[in-house]
CSV table of C-alpha atoms and ligand atoms in Angstrom, one decimal:
chain,number,residue,atom,x,y,z
A,11,UNK,CA,-169.6,5.3,52.9
A,12,UNK,CA,-170.8,7.5,49.8
A,13,UNK,CA,-170.0,7.1,46.0
A,14,UNK,CA,-170.1,9.1,42.8
A,15,UNK,CA,-171.0,7.3,39.8
A,16,UNK,CA,-170.5,9.0,36.7
A,17,UNK,CA,-172.0,7.4,33.9
A,18,UNK,CA,-174.0,5.3,36.4
A,19,UNK,CA,-177.1,4.9,34.2
A,20,UNK,CA,-175.3,2.7,31.5
A,21,UNK,CA,-174.4,-0.5,30.7
A,22,UNK,CA,-171.5,-1.2,33.2
A,23,UNK,CA,-172.6,2.1,35.4
A,24,UNK,CA,-175.8,0.5,36.5
A,25,UNK,CA,-174.6,-2.8,37.7
A,26,UNK,CA,-171.9,-0.7,39.7
A,27,UNK,CA,-174.7,1.0,40.9
A,28,UNK,CA,-176.4,-1.9,41.6
A,29,UNK,CA,-173.7,-3.6,43.7
A,30,UNK,CA,-172.9,-0.4,46.1
A,31,UNK,CA,-176.8,-0.6,46.7
A,32,UNK,CA,-176.8,-4.2,47.6
A,33,UNK,CA,-173.5,-3.3,50.2
A,34,UNK,CA,-175.6,-0.2,51.9
A,35,UNK,CA,-173.8,2.4,50.4
A,36,UNK,CA,-174.9,5.9,49.5
A,37,UNK,CA,-175.1,6.3,45.7
A,38,UNK,CA,-174.7,9.6,43.5
A,39,UNK,CA,-175.1,9.4,39.8
A,40,UNK,CA,-173.8,12.1,37.5
A,41,UNK,CA,-175.1,11.2,33.7
A,42,UNK,CA,-176.4,12.9,30.6
A,43,UNK,CA,-178.1,10.1,29.4
A,44,UNK,CA,-176.8,10.6,26.1
A,45,UNK,CA,-176.5,7.0,25.6
A,46,UNK,CA,-177.6,5.7,29.1
A,47,UNK,CA,-181.3,5.2,30.3
A,48,UNK,CA,-182.3,5.7,33.7
A,49,UNK,CA,-184.1,2.5,35.1
A,50,UNK,CA,-184.8,3.0,38.7
A,51,UNK,CA,-184.5,6.2,40.2
A,52,UNK,CA,-185.8,5.5,43.9
A,53,UNK,CA,-182.6,4.3,45.8
A,54,UNK,CA,-180.1,6.8,44.0
A,55,UNK,CA,-179.3,10.4,44.0
A,56,UNK,CA,-179.7,10.8,40.5
A,57,UNK,CA,-178.8,13.9,38.9
A,58,UNK,CA,-178.5,15.2,35.1
A,59,UNK,CA,-175.4,16.9,34.0
A,60,UNK,CA,-173.1,16.8,31.1
A,61,UNK,CA,-169.5,16.5,32.7
A,62,UNK,CA,-168.5,19.4,30.4
A,63,UNK,CA,-170.7,21.3,32.0
A,64,UNK,CA,-168.0,22.6,34.4
A,65,UNK,CA,-169.8,25.2,36.6
A,66,UNK,CA,-172.6,22.6,37.0
A,67,UNK,CA,-169.8,20.0,38.1
A,68,UNK,CA,-168.4,22.4,40.7
A,69,UNK,CA,-171.7,23.4,42.2
A,70,UNK,CA,-172.7,19.5,42.8
A,71,UNK,CA,-169.6,18.8,44.0
A,72,UNK,CA,-169.1,21.4,46.8
A,73,UNK,CA,-172.3,20.3,48.5
A,74,UNK,CA,-171.3,16.5,48.8
A,75,UNK,CA,-167.9,14.8,49.8
A,76,UNK,CA,-167.9,11.4,48.3
A,77,UNK,CA,-165.1,8.9,49.6
A,78,UNK,CA,-164.4,7.6,46.1
A,79,UNK,CA,-165.8,8.5,42.3
A,80,UNK,CA,-166.3,5.3,39.5
A,81,UNK,CA,-165.9,7.1,36.2
A,82,UNK,CA,-167.8,5.6,33.4
A,83,UNK,CA,-169.0,8.0,31.8
A,84,UNK,CA,-167.5,8.1,27.8
A,85,UNK,CA,-168.7,7.6,24.5
A,86,UNK,CA,-167.9,4.4,23.5
A,87,UNK,CA,-168.5,3.5,19.7
A,88,UNK,CA,-165.0,2.7,18.2
A,89,UNK,CA,-166.2,3.6,14.4
A,90,UNK,CA,-167.9,6.5,15.7
A,91,UNK,CA,-164.6,7.6,17.5
A,92,UNK,CA,-163.0,7.7,13.8
A,93,UNK,CA,-166.0,9.8,12.0
A,94,UNK,CA,-166.2,12.3,14.6
A,95,UNK,CA,-162.9,12.7,16.6
A,96,UNK,CA,-163.6,15.8,18.2
A,97,UNK,CA,-166.6,14.6,19.3
A,98,UNK,CA,-164.8,12.4,20.9
A,99,UNK,CA,-162.4,14.2,22.6
A,100,UNK,CA,-164.3,16.6,23.8
A,101,UNK,CA,-166.8,14.2,25.6
A,102,UNK,CA,-164.2,11.8,27.2
A,103,UNK,CA,-160.8,13.8,27.5
A,104,UNK,CA,-162.3,17.0,28.2
A,105,UNK,CA,-165.1,15.7,30.1
A,106,UNK,CA,-162.5,13.7,32.4
A,107,UNK,CA,-160.4,16.9,33.1
A,108,UNK,CA,-163.3,18.6,34.4
A,109,UNK,CA,-164.2,16.0,36.8
A,110,UNK,CA,-160.7,15.7,37.8
A,111,UNK,CA,-160.1,19.0,38.2
A,112,UNK,CA,-163.5,20.0,40.3
A,113,UNK,CA,-162.8,16.7,42.1
A,114,UNK,CA,-159.4,18.7,43.2
A,115,UNK,CA,-161.3,22.0,43.9
A,116,UNK,CA,-163.5,20.1,46.8
A,117,UNK,CA,-160.3,18.0,47.6
A,118,UNK,CA,-161.6,14.7,46.3
A,119,UNK,CA,-159.1,12.7,45.3
A,120,UNK,CA,-159.9,9.1,44.7
A,121,UNK,CA,-161.1,7.7,41.0
A,122,UNK,CA,-161.6,5.0,39.9
A,123,UNK,CA,-161.5,5.1,35.9
A,124,UNK,CA,-163.1,2.9,33.0
A,125,UNK,CA,-159.6,2.3,30.5
A,126,UNK,CA,-160.2,0.0,27.8
A,127,UNK,CA,-158.2,-2.7,26.2
A,128,UNK,CA,-158.2,-0.4,23.1
A,129,UNK,CA,-155.2,0.9,24.4
A,130,UNK,CA,-152.7,-1.4,23.4
A,131,UNK,CA,-153.5,-1.5,19.6
A,132,UNK,CA,-152.4,-4.5,17.8
A,133,UNK,CA,-151.0,-7.1,20.3
A,134,UNK,CA,-147.5,-8.0,20.0
A,135,UNK,CA,-147.8,-11.1,22.3
A,136,UNK,CA,-150.2,-14.0,22.7
A,137,UNK,CA,-151.6,-12.4,26.1
A,138,UNK,CA,-151.6,-9.2,26.8
A,139,UNK,CA,-149.7,-8.0,29.8
A,140,UNK,CA,-150.2,-4.3,31.2
A,141,UNK,CA,-146.7,-3.5,30.2
A,142,UNK,CA,-147.8,-4.3,26.5
A,143,UNK,CA,-146.8,-1.1,24.2
A,144,UNK,CA,-149.4,1.2,24.1
A,145,UNK,CA,-150.1,2.4,20.7
A,146,UNK,CA,-154.4,2.3,20.2
A,147,UNK,CA,-155.2,1.9,17.0
A,148,UNK,CA,-158.4,4.2,17.1
A,149,UNK,CA,-159.4,7.7,18.6
A,150,UNK,CA,-161.5,6.0,21.2
A,151,UNK,CA,-158.5,4.2,22.5
A,152,UNK,CA,-156.3,7.5,22.1
A,153,UNK,CA,-158.7,9.2,24.4
A,154,UNK,CA,-158.5,6.5,27.3
A,155,UNK,CA,-154.4,6.3,26.9
A,156,UNK,CA,-154.6,10.3,27.3
A,157,UNK,CA,-156.8,10.5,30.2
A,158,UNK,CA,-154.3,7.4,31.8
A,159,UNK,CA,-151.6,9.8,31.2
A,160,UNK,CA,-153.5,12.9,33.1
A,161,UNK,CA,-154.0,10.4,35.8
A,162,UNK,CA,-150.4,9.4,36.4
A,163,UNK,CA,-148.7,13.0,35.7
A,164,UNK,CA,-151.8,14.2,38.6
A,165,UNK,CA,-151.0,11.6,40.6
A,166,UNK,CA,-147.1,12.4,41.0
A,167,UNK,CA,-148.1,16.1,41.3
A,168,UNK,CA,-150.4,16.2,43.7
A,169,UNK,CA,-152.5,14.0,46.2
A,170,UNK,CA,-154.7,12.5,43.7
A,171,UNK,CA,-155.0,8.6,43.7
A,172,UNK,CA,-156.5,6.7,40.9
A,173,UNK,CA,-156.7,3.5,39.5
A,174,UNK,CA,-157.4,2.4,35.5
A,175,UNK,CA,-159.2,-0.5,34.6
A,176,UNK,CA,-158.4,-2.3,31.2
A,177,UNK,CA,-161.5,-3.8,30.3
A,178,UNK,CA,-161.8,-6.4,27.7
A,179,UNK,CA,-164.9,-7.4,26.4
A,180,UNK,CA,-167.4,-6.8,29.2
A,181,UNK,CA,-170.3,-9.1,28.5
A,182,UNK,CA,-173.6,-10.7,30.4
A,183,UNK,CA,-176.2,-9.1,32.5
A,184,UNK,CA,-177.0,-9.1,36.2
A,185,UNK,CA,-178.8,-12.2,36.8
A,186,UNK,CA,-182.1,-10.5,38.3
A,187,UNK,CA,-182.3,-9.6,34.4
A,188,UNK,CA,-183.6,-5.8,35.5
A,189,UNK,CA,-180.8,-4.4,33.9
A,190,UNK,CA,-178.0,-5.3,31.2
A,191,UNK,CA,-176.4,-4.3,28.1
A,192,UNK,CA,-178.3,-1.9,25.3
A,193,UNK,CA,-176.5,0.2,23.7
A,194,UNK,CA,-178.0,2.0,20.6
A,195,UNK,CA,-176.4,1.5,18.1
A,196,UNK,CA,-175.3,-2.0,18.7
A,197,UNK,CA,-171.9,-3.1,18.0
A,198,UNK,CA,-170.8,-5.5,20.4
A,199,UNK,CA,-171.2,-9.3,19.1
A,200,UNK,CA,-173.3,-11.1,21.6
A,201,UNK,CA,-176.2,-8.5,22.3
A,202,UNK,CA,-175.6,-7.6,18.9
A,203,UNK,CA,-177.1,-11.5,18.1
A,204,UNK,CA,-179.6,-11.9,20.8
A,205,UNK,CA,-181.2,-8.7,19.8
A,206,UNK,CA,-181.6,-10.5,16.3
A,207,UNK,CA,-182.7,-13.4,17.5
A,208,UNK,CA,-185.3,-11.3,19.6
A,209,UNK,CA,-186.3,-9.7,16.2
A,210,UNK,CA,-186.8,-13.2,14.5
A,211,UNK,CA,-184.0,-12.7,12.2
A,212,UNK,CA,-181.7,-15.9,11.9
A,213,UNK,CA,-178.2,-14.2,9.6
A,214,UNK,CA,-175.4,-13.3,11.5
A,215,UNK,CA,-172.2,-11.8,9.6
A,216,UNK,CA,-169.0,-13.0,10.6
A,217,UNK,CA,-165.9,-10.8,9.5
A,218,UNK,CA,-163.3,-12.6,8.4
A,219,UNK,CA,-162.6,-16.8,8.4
A,220,UNK,CA,-158.8,-17.1,7.6
A,221,UNK,CA,-157.0,-16.0,10.6
A,222,UNK,CA,-154.5,-17.6,13.0
A,223,UNK,CA,-157.1,-19.0,15.7
A,224,UNK,CA,-158.6,-22.0,16.4
A,225,UNK,CA,-161.1,-21.8,13.9
A,226,UNK,CA,-160.0,-18.9,11.6
A,227,UNK,CA,-162.3,-16.2,13.2
A,228,UNK,CA,-161.6,-13.4,15.9
A,229,UNK,CA,-161.1,-14.4,19.2
A,230,UNK,CA,-161.9,-12.0,22.4
A,231,UNK,CA,-161.5,-11.9,26.0
A,232,UNK,CA,-165.4,-11.7,27.8
A,233,UNK,CA,-165.6,-11.0,31.1
A,234,UNK,CA,-168.9,-10.7,33.2
A,235,UNK,CA,-169.8,-7.1,34.0
A,236,UNK,CA,-170.9,-7.9,37.3
A,237,UNK,CA,-167.1,-9.2,37.7
A,238,UNK,CA,-165.8,-5.8,36.1
A,239,UNK,CA,-167.8,-4.4,39.1
A,240,UNK,CA,-166.5,-7.0,42.2
A,241,UNK,CA,-162.7,-5.8,40.5
A,242,UNK,CA,-163.7,-1.9,40.8
A,243,UNK,CA,-165.2,-2.4,44.8
A,244,UNK,CA,-161.9,-4.2,45.7
A,245,UNK,CA,-159.8,-1.8,44.1
A,246,UNK,CA,-160.9,0.9,47.0
A,247,UNK,CA,-159.0,-1.3,49.3
A,248,UNK,CA,-155.6,0.5,47.1
A,249,UNK,CA,-156.9,4.0,48.1
A,250,UNK,CA,-155.3,3.3,51.8
A,251,UNK,CA,-151.9,4.0,50.0
A,252,UNK,CA,-149.8,6.8,50.4
A,253,UNK,CA,-149.3,7.2,46.4
A,254,UNK,CA,-152.0,5.0,44.1
A,255,UNK,CA,-151.7,5.5,40.1
A,256,UNK,CA,-152.5,2.0,39.3
A,257,UNK,CA,-153.6,0.0,36.1
A,258,UNK,CA,-154.7,-3.3,35.6
A,259,UNK,CA,-156.4,-5.2,33.0
A,260,UNK,CA,-159.5,-7.3,33.7
A,261,UNK,CA,-160.5,-9.8,31.7
A,262,UNK,CA,-160.7,-13.5,32.1
A,263,UNK,CA,-158.0,-14.2,30.8
A,264,UNK,CA,-159.4,-16.8,28.1
A,265,UNK,CA,-160.5,-16.4,24.7
A,266,UNK,CA,-163.3,-17.6,22.6
A,267,UNK,CA,-163.7,-17.4,19.1
A,268,UNK,CA,-166.4,-15.7,17.3
A,269,UNK,CA,-168.0,-19.3,16.5
A,270,UNK,CA,-167.7,-20.2,19.7
A,271,UNK,CA,-169.6,-17.4,20.8
A,272,UNK,CA,-172.0,-18.2,18.1
A,273,UNK,CA,-172.4,-21.9,18.9
A,274,UNK,CA,-172.8,-20.7,22.8
A,275,UNK,CA,-175.8,-18.7,21.7
A,276,UNK,CA,-177.1,-21.4,19.6
A,277,UNK,CA,-177.2,-23.6,22.6
A,278,UNK,CA,-178.4,-20.8,25.1
A,279,UNK,CA,-181.1,-19.7,22.9
A,280,UNK,CA,-181.8,-22.9,21.1
A,281,UNK,CA,-182.0,-20.9,17.9
A,282,UNK,CA,-180.0,-22.3,14.8
A,283,UNK,CA,-178.2,-19.2,13.1
A,284,UNK,CA,-177.2,-18.9,9.8
A,285,UNK,CA,-174.1,-17.6,9.2
A,286,UNK,CA,-172.7,-15.8,6.4
A,287,UNK,CA,-169.0,-14.9,6.3
A,288,UNK,CA,-167.8,-11.4,5.1
A,289,UNK,CA,-164.4,-9.8,4.6
A,290,UNK,CA,-162.3,-8.8,7.2
A,291,UNK,CA,-162.3,-5.6,8.5
A,292,UNK,CA,-159.4,-3.1,8.9
A,293,UNK,CA,-157.7,-2.9,12.1
A,294,UNK,CA,-159.0,-6.1,13.7
A,295,UNK,CA,-156.4,-7.6,15.9
A,296,UNK,CA,-156.8,-11.4,15.5
A,297,UNK,CA,-156.6,-12.2,18.7
A,298,UNK,CA,-157.2,-10.1,22.0
A,299,UNK,CA,-156.7,-11.8,25.6
A,300,UNK,CA,-155.8,-10.5,28.9
A,301,UNK,CA,-153.2,-11.7,30.8
A,302,UNK,CA,-154.5,-10.7,34.6
A,303,UNK,CA,-151.8,-11.9,37.0
A,304,UNK,CA,-151.8,-8.8,38.2
A,305,UNK,CA,-155.2,-7.9,39.2
A,306,UNK,CA,-155.5,-11.3,40.4
A,307,UNK,CA,-152.4,-11.1,43.1
A,308,UNK,CA,-152.8,-7.7,43.8
A,309,UNK,CA,-156.3,-7.3,44.6
A,310,UNK,CA,-157.2,-11.2,45.0
A,311,UNK,CA,-159.7,-10.7,43.0
A,312,UNK,CA,-160.6,-13.6,40.1
A,313,UNK,CA,-163.6,-14.3,37.8
A,314,UNK,CA,-166.7,-15.3,39.3
A,315,UNK,CA,-168.0,-15.8,35.8
A,316,UNK,CA,-166.0,-19.0,34.3
A,317,UNK,CA,-168.1,-20.6,31.9
A,318,UNK,CA,-168.7,-18.5,28.6
A,319,UNK,CA,-172.6,-20.7,28.0
A,320,UNK,CA,-173.6,-19.1,31.7
A,321,UNK,CA,-172.7,-15.5,30.8
A,322,UNK,CA,-174.5,-15.8,27.4
A,323,UNK,CA,-177.5,-16.9,29.7
A,324,UNK,CA,-177.4,-14.0,32.0
A,325,UNK,CA,-177.3,-12.1,28.6
A,326,UNK,CA,-180.1,-13.9,26.9
A,327,UNK,CA,-182.2,-13.4,29.7
A,328,UNK,CA,-182.1,-9.7,29.8
A,329,UNK,CA,-182.5,-9.5,26.0
A,330,UNK,CA,-185.2,-11.7,25.6
A,331,UNK,CA,-187.2,-9.4,28.0
A,332,UNK,CA,-190.3,-7.4,26.0
A,333,UNK,CA,-189.3,-3.9,27.2
A,334,UNK,CA,-185.5,-3.5,26.2
B,406,NAD,N1,-168.4,-2.4,27.4
B,406,NAD,C1,-167.6,-2.7,27.2
B,406,NAD,O1,-167.5,-3.6,27.0
B,406,NAD,C2,-166.6,-1.8,27.5
B,406,NAD,C3,-165.1,-2.2,27.2
B,406,NAD,C4,-163.8,-1.0,27.4
B,406,NAD,C5,-164.3,-0.2,28.4
B,406,NAD,N2,-165.4,0.3,28.5
B,406,NAD,C6,-165.7,1.8,29.1
B,406,NAD,O2,-166.3,1.8,30.3
B,406,NAD,C7,-167.2,2.6,30.3
B,406,NAD,C8,-168.6,2.3,30.3
B,406,NAD,O3,-169.5,1.5,29.1
B,406,NAD,P1,-170.5,1.4,29.2
B,406,NAD,O4,-170.3,-0.1,28.0
B,406,NAD,O5,-171.2,0.9,30.5
B,406,NAD,O6,-171.4,2.4,28.1
B,406,NAD,P2,-172.8,3.1,27.9
B,406,NAD,O7,-172.5,3.7,26.8
B,406,NAD,O8,-173.5,1.9,28.5
B,406,NAD,O9,-172.3,3.8,29.1
B,406,NAD,C9,-171.9,5.1,29.5
B,406,NAD,C10,-172.6,6.3,30.1
B,406,NAD,O10,-171.8,7.6,30.2
B,406,NAD,C11,-173.0,8.4,29.9
B,406,NAD,N3,-171.9,10.0,29.5
B,406,NAD,C12,-171.6,9.6,28.3
B,406,NAD,N4,-171.0,11.1,28.4
B,406,NAD,C13,-171.6,11.9,29.2
B,406,NAD,C14,-171.0,12.9,29.6
B,406,NAD,N5,-170.5,14.0,29.1
B,406,NAD,N6,-171.6,13.6,31.0
B,406,NAD,C15,-172.4,12.8,31.4
B,406,NAD,N7,-172.9,11.8,31.3
B,406,NAD,C16,-172.1,10.9,30.4
B,406,NAD,C17,-173.9,8.1,29.0
B,406,NAD,O11,-174.9,8.3,29.3
B,406,NAD,C18,-174.2,6.5,29.7
B,406,NAD,O12,-175.4,6.3,30.7
B,406,NAD,C19,-166.6,3.8,29.4
B,406,NAD,O13,-165.9,4.4,29.7
B,406,NAD,C20,-166.3,2.6,28.2
B,406,NAD,O14,-165.7,3.3,27.5
B,406,NAD,C21,-166.7,-0.4,28.3
């Protein structure tokens, strides 16, 4: 089959590309390389394009008929979205609108969208179901919510099928250690600590240790990047339905505190870290854990990486490489 992967040069997108190639599919990547880095051009059709360039998108779309589009392209630094809401709205919401309109023009109607747990905002329940209220507290989360709304509206009016996957915390790297997480700046806990260890720095900052959690530090749900990618592939079968406007959480359903993650990293890297406690950050919910009943049942998907130490090990095997 022929697939388009937007943002295929980024962290999760590059794992999607690798997975699709391993299944012998034909892969085209649209990416403007704003945060992504292209590693291996050999087997894919890579096109440097900004999703804000509608004219170029139309030209490209007119040339090839894709069976489905995996849409990962986005800016995703939550703090930055607060400081630059317009930049985020343009890139994420308008970029996605362009993509959808161009798809409709060239009669492509299957889209898998990277949404996020940030659409929920502060959780009202211990575990978050897809039916939980959507009250995002960041501009980034608002972008994701708005795109989901657009997809639902278009899906009702036209024959446009979509699946929005709301990822919790993507983590780990492909076991080949050839691709992995490499955001600049890095704001995610695991790669941030691994980067420090690589630079021989042992200080780790924890923001708040008086939350009502197992050890006072925040709890999050980590899901291996290749489990996320597999869920996307399983999602394709839903496009056989006449109508398809779906959303699913992707998480492990299990939470780990910041301290537990740090302990795991110490075990895997064999480096003892020096923990420094700082004040709580505004807007950090104490616990964010997915309820994944819906995806388990509907897509018959379950995470293969159930052990957090294994996830951390794959991340470390990638991070310790000299070239990143
Ligand atoms: N990493 C996570 O934990 C996480 C969690 C929830 C949701 N998500 C979502 O998953 C997707 C992928 O995240 P990631 O961590 O791989 O991010 P990433 O920054 O590594 O990858 C995003 C890619 O999109 C490209 N891109 C951005 N704007 C573009 C534009 N206008 N035109 C063309 N290309 C553009 C970038 O160059 C980059 O290669 C994003 O939509 C993100 O919001 C990620």
